[in-house]
PDB file of C-alpha atoms in Angstrom:
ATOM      1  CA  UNK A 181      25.843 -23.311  19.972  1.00 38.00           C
ATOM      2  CA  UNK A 182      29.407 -25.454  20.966  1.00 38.00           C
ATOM      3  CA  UNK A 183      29.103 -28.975  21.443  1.00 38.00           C
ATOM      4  CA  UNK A 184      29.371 -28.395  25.650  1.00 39.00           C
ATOM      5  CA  UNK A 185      26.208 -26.195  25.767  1.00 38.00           C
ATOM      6  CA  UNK A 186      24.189 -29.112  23.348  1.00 38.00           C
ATOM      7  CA  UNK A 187      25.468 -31.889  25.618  1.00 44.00           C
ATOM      8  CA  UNK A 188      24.141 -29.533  28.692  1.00 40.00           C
ATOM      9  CA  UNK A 189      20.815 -29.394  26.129  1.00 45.00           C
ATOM     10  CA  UNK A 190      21.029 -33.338  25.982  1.00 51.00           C
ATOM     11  CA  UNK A 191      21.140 -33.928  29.795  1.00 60.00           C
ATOM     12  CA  UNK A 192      18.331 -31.736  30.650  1.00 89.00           C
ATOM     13  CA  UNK A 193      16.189 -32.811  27.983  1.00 92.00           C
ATOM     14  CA  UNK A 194      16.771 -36.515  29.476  1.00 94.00           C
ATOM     15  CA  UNK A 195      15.799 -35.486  32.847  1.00 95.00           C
ATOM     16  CA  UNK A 196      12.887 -33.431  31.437  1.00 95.00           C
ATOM     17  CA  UNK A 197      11.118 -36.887  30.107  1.00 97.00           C
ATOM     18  CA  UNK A 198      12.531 -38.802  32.867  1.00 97.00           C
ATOM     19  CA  UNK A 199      10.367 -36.266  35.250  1.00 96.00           C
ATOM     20  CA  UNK A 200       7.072 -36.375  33.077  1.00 97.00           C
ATOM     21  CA  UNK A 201       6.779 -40.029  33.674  1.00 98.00           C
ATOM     22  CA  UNK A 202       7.982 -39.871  37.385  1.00 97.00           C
ATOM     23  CA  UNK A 203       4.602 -36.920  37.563  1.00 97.00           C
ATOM     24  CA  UNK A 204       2.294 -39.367  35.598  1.00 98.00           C
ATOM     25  CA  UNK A 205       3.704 -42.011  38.496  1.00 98.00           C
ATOM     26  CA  UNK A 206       2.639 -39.739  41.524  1.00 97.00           C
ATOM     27  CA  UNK A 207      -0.478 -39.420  39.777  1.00 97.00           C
ATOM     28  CA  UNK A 208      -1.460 -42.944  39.962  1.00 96.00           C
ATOM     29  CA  UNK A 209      -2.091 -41.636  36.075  1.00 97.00           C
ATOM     30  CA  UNK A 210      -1.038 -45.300  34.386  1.00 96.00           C
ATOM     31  CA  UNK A 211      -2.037 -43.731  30.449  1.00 97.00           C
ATOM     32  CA  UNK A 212      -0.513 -40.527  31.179  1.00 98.00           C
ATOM     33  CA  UNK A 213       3.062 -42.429  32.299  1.00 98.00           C
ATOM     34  CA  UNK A 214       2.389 -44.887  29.646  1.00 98.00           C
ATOM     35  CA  UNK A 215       2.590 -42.056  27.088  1.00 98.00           C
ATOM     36  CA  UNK A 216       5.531 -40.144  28.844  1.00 98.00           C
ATOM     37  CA  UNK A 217       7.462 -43.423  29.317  1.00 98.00           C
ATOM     38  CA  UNK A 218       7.062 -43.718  25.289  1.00 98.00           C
ATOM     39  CA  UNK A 219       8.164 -40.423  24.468  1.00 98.00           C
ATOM     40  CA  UNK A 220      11.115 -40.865  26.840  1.00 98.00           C
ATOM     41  CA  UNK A 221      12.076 -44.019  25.230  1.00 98.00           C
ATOM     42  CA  UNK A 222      12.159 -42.954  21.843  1.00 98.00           C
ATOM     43  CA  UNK A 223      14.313 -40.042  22.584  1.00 96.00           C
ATOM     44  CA  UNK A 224      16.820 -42.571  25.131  1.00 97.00           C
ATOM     45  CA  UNK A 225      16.360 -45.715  24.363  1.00 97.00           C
ATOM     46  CA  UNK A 226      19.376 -46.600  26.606  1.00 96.00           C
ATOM     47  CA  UNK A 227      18.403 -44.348  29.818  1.00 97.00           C
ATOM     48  CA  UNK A 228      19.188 -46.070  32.450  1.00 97.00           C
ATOM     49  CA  UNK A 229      15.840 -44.955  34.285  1.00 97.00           C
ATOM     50  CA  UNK A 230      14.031 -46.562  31.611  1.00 98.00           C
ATOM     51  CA  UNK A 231      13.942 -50.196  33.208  1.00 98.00           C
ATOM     52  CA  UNK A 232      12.992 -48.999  36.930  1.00 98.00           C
ATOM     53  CA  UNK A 233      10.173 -46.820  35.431  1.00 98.00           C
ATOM     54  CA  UNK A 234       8.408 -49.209  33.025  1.00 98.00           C
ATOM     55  CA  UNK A 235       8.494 -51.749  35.871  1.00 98.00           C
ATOM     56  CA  UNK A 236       5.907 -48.873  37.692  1.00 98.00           C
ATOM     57  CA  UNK A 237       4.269 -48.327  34.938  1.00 98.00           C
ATOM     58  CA  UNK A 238       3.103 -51.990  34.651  1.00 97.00           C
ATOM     59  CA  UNK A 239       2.341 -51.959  38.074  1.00 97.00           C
ATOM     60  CA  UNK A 240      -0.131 -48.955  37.718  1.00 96.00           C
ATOM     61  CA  UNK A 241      -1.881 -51.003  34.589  1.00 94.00           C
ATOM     62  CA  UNK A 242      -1.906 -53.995  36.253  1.00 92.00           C
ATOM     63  CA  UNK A 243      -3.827 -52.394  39.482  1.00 93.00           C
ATOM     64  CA  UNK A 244      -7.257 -54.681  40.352  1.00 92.00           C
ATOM     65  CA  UNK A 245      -9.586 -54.013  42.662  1.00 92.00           C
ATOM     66  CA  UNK A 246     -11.128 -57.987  42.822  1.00 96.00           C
ATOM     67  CA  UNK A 247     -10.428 -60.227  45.774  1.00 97.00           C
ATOM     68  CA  UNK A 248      -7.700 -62.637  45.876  1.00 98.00           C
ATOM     69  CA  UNK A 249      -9.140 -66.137  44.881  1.00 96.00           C
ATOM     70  CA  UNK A 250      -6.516 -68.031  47.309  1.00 97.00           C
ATOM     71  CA  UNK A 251      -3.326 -67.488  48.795  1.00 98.00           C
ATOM     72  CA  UNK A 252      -0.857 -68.594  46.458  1.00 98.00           C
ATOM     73  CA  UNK A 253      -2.293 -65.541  44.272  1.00 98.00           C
ATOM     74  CA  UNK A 254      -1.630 -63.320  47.415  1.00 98.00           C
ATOM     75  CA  UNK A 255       1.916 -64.588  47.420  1.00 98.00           C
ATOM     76  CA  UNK A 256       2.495 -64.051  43.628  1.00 98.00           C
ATOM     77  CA  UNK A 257       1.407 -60.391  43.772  1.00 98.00           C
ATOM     78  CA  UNK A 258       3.779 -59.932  47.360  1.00 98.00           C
ATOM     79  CA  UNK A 259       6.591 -61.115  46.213  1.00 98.00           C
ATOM     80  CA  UNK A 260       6.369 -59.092  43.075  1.00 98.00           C
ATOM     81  CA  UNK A 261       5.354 -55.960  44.940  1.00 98.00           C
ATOM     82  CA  UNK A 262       8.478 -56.943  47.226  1.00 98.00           C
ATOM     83  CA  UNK A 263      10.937 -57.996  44.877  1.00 98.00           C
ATOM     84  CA  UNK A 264      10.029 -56.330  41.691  1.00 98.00           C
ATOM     85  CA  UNK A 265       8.082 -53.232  42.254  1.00 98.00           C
ATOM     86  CA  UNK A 266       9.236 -51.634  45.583  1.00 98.00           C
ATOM     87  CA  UNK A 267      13.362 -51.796  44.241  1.00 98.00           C
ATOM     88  CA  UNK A 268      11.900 -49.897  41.326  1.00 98.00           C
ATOM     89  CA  UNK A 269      10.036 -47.926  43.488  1.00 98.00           C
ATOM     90  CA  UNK A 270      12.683 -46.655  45.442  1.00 98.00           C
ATOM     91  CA  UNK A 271      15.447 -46.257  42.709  1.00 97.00           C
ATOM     92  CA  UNK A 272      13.206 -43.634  40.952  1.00 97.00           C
ATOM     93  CA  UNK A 273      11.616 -41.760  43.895  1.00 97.00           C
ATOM     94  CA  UNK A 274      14.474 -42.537  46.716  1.00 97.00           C
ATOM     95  CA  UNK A 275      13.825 -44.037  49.993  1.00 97.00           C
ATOM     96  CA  UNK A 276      11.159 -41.623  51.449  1.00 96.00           C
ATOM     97  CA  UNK A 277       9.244 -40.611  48.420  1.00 97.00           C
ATOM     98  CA  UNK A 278       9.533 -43.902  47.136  1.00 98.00           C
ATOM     99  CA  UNK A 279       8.160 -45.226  50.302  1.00 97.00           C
ATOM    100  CA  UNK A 280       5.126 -43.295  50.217  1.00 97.00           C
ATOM    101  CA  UNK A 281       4.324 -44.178  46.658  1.00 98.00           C
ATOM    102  CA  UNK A 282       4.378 -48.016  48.075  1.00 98.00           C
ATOM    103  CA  UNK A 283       1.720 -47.079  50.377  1.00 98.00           C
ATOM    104  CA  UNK A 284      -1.552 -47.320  48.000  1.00 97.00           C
ATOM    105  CA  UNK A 285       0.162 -50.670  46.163  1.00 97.00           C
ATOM    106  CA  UNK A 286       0.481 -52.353  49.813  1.00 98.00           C
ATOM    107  CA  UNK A 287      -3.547 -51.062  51.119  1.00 98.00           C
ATOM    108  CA  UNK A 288      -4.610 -52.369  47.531  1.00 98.00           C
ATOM    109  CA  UNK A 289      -3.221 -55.676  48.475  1.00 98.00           C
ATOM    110  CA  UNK A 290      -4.685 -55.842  51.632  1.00 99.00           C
ATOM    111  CA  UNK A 291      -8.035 -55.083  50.900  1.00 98.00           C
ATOM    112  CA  UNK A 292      -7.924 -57.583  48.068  1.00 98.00           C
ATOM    113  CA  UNK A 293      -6.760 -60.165  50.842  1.00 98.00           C
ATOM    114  CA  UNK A 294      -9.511 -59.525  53.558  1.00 98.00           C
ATOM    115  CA  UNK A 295     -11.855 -62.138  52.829  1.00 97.00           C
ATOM    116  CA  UNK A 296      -9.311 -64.954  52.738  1.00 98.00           C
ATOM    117  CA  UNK A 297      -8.913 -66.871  56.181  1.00 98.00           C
ATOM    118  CA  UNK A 298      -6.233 -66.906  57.998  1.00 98.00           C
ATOM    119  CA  UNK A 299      -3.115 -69.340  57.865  1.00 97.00           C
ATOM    120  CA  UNK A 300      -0.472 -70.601  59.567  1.00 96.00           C
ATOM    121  CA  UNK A 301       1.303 -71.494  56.835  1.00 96.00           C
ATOM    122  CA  UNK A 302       0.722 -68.515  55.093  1.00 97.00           C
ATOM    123  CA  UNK A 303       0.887 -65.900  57.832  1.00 97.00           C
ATOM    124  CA  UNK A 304       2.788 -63.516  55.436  1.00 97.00           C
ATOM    125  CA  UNK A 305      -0.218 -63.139  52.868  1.00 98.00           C
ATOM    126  CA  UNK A 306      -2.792 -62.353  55.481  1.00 99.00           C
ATOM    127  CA  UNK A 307      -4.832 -59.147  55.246  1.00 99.00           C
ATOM    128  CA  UNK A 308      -3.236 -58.430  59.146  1.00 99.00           C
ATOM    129  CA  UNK A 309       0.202 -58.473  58.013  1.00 99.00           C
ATOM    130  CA  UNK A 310      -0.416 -56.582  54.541  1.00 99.00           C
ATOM    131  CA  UNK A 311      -2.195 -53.631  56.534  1.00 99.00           C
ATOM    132  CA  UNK A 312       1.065 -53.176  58.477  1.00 99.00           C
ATOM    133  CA  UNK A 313       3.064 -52.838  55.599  1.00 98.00           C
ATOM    134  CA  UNK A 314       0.679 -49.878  54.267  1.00 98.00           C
ATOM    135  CA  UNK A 315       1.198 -48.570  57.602  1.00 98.00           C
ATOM    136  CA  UNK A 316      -2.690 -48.523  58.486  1.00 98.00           C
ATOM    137  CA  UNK A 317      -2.672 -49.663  62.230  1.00 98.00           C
ATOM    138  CA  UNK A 318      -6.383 -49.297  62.792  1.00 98.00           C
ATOM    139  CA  UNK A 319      -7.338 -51.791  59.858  1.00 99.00           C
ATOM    140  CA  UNK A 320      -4.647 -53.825  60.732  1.00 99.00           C
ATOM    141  CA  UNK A 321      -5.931 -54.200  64.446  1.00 98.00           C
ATOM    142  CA  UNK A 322      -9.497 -55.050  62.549  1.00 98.00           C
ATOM    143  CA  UNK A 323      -7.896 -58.016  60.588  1.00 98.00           C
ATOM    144  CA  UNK A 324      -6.266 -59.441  63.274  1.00 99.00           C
ATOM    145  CA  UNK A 325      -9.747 -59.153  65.910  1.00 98.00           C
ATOM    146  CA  UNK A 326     -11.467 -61.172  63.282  1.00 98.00           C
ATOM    147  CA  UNK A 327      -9.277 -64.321  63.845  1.00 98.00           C
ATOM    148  CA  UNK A 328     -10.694 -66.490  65.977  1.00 97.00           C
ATOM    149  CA  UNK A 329      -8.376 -67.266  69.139  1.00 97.00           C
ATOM    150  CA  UNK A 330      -5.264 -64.535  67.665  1.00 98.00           C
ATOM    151  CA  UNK A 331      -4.143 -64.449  71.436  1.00 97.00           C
ATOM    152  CA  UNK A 332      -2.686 -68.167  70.959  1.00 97.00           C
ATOM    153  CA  UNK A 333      -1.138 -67.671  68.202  1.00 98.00           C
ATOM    154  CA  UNK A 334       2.607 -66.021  67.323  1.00 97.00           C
ATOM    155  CA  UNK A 335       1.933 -64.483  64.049  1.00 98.00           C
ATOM    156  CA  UNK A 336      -1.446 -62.829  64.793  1.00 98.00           C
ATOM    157  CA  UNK A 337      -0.405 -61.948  68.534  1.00 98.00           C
ATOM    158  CA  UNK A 338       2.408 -59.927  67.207  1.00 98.00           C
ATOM    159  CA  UNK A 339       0.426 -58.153  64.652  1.00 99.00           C
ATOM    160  CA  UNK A 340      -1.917 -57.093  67.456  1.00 98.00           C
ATOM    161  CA  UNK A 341       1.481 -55.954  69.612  1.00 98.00           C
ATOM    162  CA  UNK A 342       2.982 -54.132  66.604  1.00 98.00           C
ATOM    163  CA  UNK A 343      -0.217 -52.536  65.661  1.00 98.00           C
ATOM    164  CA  UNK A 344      -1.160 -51.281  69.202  1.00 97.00           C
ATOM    165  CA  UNK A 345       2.557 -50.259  69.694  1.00 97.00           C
ATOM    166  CA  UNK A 346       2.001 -48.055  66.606  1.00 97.00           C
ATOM    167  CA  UNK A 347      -1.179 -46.608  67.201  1.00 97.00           C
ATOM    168  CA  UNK A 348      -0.591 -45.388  71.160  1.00 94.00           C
ATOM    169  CA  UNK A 349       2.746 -46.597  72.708  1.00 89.00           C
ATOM    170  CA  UNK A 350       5.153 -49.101  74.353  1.00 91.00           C
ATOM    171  CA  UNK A 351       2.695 -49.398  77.518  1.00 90.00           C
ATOM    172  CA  UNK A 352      -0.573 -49.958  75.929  1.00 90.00           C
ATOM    173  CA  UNK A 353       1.244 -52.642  74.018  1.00 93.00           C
ATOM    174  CA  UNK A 354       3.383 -54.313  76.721  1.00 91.00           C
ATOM    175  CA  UNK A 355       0.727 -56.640  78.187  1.00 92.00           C
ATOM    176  CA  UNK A 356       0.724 -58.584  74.643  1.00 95.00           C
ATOM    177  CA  UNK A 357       4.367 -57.961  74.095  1.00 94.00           C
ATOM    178  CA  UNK A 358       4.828 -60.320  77.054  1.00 91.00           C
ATOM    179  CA  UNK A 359       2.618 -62.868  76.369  1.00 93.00           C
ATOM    180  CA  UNK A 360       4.244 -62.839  72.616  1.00 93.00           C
ATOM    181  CA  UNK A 361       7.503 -63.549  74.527  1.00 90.00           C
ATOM    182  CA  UNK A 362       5.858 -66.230  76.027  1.00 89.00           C
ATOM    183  CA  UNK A 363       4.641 -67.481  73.235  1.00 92.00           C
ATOM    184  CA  UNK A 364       7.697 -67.302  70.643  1.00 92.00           C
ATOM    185  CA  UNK A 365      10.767 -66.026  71.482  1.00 89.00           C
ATOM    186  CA  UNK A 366      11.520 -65.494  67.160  1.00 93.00           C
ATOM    187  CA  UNK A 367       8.244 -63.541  66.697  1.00 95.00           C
ATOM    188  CA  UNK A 368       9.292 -61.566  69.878  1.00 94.00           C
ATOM    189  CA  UNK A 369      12.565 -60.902  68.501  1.00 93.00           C
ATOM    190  CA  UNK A 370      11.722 -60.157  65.583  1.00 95.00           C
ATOM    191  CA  UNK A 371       8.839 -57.648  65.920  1.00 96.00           C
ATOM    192  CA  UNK A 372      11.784 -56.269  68.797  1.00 94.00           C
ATOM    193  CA  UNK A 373      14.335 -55.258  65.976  1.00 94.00           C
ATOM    194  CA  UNK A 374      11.404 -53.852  63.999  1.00 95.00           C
ATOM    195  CA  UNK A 375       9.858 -51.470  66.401  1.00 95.00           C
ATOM    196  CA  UNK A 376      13.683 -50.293  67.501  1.00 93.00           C
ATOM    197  CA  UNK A 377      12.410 -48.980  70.320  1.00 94.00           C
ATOM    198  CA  UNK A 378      15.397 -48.308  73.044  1.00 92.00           C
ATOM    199  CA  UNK A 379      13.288 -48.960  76.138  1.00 91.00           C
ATOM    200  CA  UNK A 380      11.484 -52.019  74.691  1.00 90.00           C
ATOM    201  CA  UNK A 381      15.457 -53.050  73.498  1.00 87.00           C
ATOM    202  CA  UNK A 382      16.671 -52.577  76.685  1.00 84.00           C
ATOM    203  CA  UNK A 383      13.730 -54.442  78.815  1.00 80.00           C
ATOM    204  CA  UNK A 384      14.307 -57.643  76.313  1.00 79.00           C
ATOM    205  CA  UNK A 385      17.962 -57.330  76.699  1.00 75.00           C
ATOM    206  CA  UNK A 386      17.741 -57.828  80.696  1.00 66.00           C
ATOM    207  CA  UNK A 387      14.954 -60.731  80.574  1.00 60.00           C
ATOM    208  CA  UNK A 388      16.582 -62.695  77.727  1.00 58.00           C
ATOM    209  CA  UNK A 389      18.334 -64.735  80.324  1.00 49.00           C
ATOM    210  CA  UNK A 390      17.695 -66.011  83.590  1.00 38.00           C
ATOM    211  CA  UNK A 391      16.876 -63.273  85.711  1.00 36.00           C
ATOM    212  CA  UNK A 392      13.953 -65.230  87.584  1.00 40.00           C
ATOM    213  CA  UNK A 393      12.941 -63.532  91.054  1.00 41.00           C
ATOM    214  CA  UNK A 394      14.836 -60.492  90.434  1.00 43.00           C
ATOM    215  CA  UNK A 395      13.988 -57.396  91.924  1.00 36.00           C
ATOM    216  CA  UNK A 396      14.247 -55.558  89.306  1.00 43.00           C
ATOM    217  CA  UNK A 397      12.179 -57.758  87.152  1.00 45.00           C
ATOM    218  CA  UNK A 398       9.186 -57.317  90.097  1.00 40.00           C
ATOM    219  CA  UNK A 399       9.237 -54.095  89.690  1.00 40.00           C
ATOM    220  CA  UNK A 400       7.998 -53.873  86.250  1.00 46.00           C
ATOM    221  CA  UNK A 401       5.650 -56.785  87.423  1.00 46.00           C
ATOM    222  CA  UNK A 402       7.377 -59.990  85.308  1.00 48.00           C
ATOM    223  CA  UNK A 403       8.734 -62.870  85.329  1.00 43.00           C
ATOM    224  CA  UNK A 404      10.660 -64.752  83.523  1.00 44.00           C
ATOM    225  CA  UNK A 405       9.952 -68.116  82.347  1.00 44.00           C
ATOM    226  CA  UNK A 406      11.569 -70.887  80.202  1.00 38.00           C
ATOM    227  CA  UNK A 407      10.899 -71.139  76.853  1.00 39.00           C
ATOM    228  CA  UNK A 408      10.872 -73.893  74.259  1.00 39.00           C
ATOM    229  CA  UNK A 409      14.301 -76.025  74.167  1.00 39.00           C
ATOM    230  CA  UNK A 410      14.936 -75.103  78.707  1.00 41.00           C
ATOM    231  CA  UNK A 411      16.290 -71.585  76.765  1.00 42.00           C
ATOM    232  CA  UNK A 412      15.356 -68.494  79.754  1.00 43.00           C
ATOM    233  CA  UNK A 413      14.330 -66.008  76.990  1.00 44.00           C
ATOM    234  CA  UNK A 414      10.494 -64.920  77.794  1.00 41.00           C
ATOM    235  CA  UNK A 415       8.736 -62.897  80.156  1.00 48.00           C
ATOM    236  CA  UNK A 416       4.466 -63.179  81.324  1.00 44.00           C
ATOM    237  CA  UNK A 417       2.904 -60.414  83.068  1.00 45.00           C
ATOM    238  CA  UNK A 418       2.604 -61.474  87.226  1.00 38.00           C
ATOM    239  CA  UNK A 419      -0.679 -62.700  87.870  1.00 36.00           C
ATOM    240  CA  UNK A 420      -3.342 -62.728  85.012  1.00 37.00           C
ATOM    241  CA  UNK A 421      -4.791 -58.865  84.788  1.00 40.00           C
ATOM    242  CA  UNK A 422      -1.846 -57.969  87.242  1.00 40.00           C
ATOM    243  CA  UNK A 423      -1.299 -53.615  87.310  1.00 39.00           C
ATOM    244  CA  UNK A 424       1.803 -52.933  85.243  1.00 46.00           C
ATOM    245  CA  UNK A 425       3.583 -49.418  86.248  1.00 45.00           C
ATOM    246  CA  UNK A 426       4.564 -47.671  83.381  1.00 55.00           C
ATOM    247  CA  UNK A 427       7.934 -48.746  81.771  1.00 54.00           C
ATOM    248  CA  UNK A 428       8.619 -45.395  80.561  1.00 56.00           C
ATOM    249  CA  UNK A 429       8.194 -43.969  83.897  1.00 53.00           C
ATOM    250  CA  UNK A 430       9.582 -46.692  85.859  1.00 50.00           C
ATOM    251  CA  UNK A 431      12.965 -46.400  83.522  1.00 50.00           C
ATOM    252  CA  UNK A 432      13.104 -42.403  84.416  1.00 50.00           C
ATOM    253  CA  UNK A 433      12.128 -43.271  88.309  1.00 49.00           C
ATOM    254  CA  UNK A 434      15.163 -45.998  88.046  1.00 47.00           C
ATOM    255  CA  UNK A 435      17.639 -43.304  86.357  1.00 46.00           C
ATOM    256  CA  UNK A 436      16.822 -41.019  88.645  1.00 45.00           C
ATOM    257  CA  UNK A 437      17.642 -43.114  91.203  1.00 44.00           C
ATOM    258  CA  UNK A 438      20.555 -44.302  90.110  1.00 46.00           C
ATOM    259  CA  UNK A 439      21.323 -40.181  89.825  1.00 44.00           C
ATOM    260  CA  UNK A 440      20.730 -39.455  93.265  1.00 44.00           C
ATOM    261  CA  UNK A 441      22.123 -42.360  94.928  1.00 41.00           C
ATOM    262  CA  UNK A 442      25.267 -41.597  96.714  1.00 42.00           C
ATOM    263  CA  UNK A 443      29.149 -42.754  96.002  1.00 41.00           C
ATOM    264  CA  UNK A 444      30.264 -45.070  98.578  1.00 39.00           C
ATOM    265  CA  UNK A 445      33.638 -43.117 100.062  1.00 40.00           C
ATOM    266  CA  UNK A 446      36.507 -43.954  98.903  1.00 42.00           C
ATOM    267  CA  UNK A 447      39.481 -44.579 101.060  1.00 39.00           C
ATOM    268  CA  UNK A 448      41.284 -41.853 103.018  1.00 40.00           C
ATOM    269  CA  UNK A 449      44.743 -40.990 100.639  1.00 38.00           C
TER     270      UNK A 449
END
């Protein structure tokens, strides 16, 4: 055997070990990728995989099922879940895979927050807000009912917006998407980047600024209103309980419109 067929030998014996722990990972199996992670050590003890994949293996030993005693512990395990683990995460498994894998650390967290009350101060480490990050819209929505008066408040209000928009669509979550606007033009910025939706993109763009007794802005039955600082940024439903058409339907109805509208003539050449 040359030296170029051992070094082919080497590099597949590396990835071999490097994929045993990776399985043990996927497994949720923290003795079995203890174990694998040894064996792959010894053999490379300079792998570069070595760092990223002890720093899951920890995490898998250090998994706890008891509930958070205050919110400074929810913040400790966050950050490292944020900073520490999910980097890790996504360097071994890549952005989808490694994604997924976050999913079970994220629901653990948020179960483990549940009983603690909810914040201002510490919006971030409440159960609401850890529920969305494990992608569970239904529990989130539970969290956030459970706070007493969520509807005047920013952080809650646009947990209850994200989680509806998530769970049916830009519509059912409008009504509160408004009244977030009304509330805090950050939060409603914000939570607009995150959901990316074009529609909901577009609608904010036009009732940023001051389009106050527009037609257009009757139409989808709002107004806009001044916000904190005499900055035109937010929008409020017309009316309290007032019928809202749909905006999805209402934006074809306007392109088609716009379609079928004639060209004014031009002048005779």
């Amino acid at each position: 055997m040359n030296s170029q067929q051992l070094d082919i030998f080497d590099d597949s014996r590396d990835t071999v070990l490097c994929n045993d722990v990776a399985v043990a990972l996927e497994r949720r199996d923290p003795v079995g990728a203890r174990a694998a992670w040894a064996t792959f050590a010894e053999e490379f003890p300079d792998h570069e995989s070595l760092t990223p994949l002890s720093v899951l293996v920890e995490a898998l030993d250090q998994r706890a099922a008891a509930p958070f005693e205050d919110h400074e512990s929810v913040r400790r395990a966050r950050l490292a879940l944020c900073d520490v683990i999910e980097p890790a995460a996504l360097r071994i498994f890549g952005a989808r895979a490694g994604s997924t894998w976050l999913v079970s650390s994220w629901r653990e967290l948020a179960q483990r927050a549940t009983p603690l009350p909810f914040r201002p101060d510490r919006s971030d480490d409440h159960a609401a807000a850890l529920w969305l990050r494990a992608g569970d819209w239904a529990a989130a929505n539970e969290a956030v009912a459970r706070i007493e008066s969520w509807r005047r408040i920013p952080a809650p209000l646009a947990w209850m917006a994200e989680a509806r928009y998530r769970m049916h669509d830009l519509d059912d979550a409008w009504g509160l998407l408004a009244e977030l606007a009304w509330l805090s033009c950050e939060r409603f910025d914000q939570l607009t980047r995150r959901l990316a939706d074009p529609l909901l993109e577009k609608t904010a763009q036009a009732l940023r600024f001051d389009f106050r007794g527009s037609r257009r802005s009757a139409r989808l039955g709002l107004v806009s209103r001044l916000g904190p600082h005499g900055k035109t940024c937010v929008v409020a439903p017309v009316g309290p309980g007032a019928a809202r058409p749909s905006l999805r339907a209402r934006a074809g109805d306007e392109t088609s419109a716009g379609a079928a509208r004639p060209r004014a003539a031009g002048p005779a050449p």
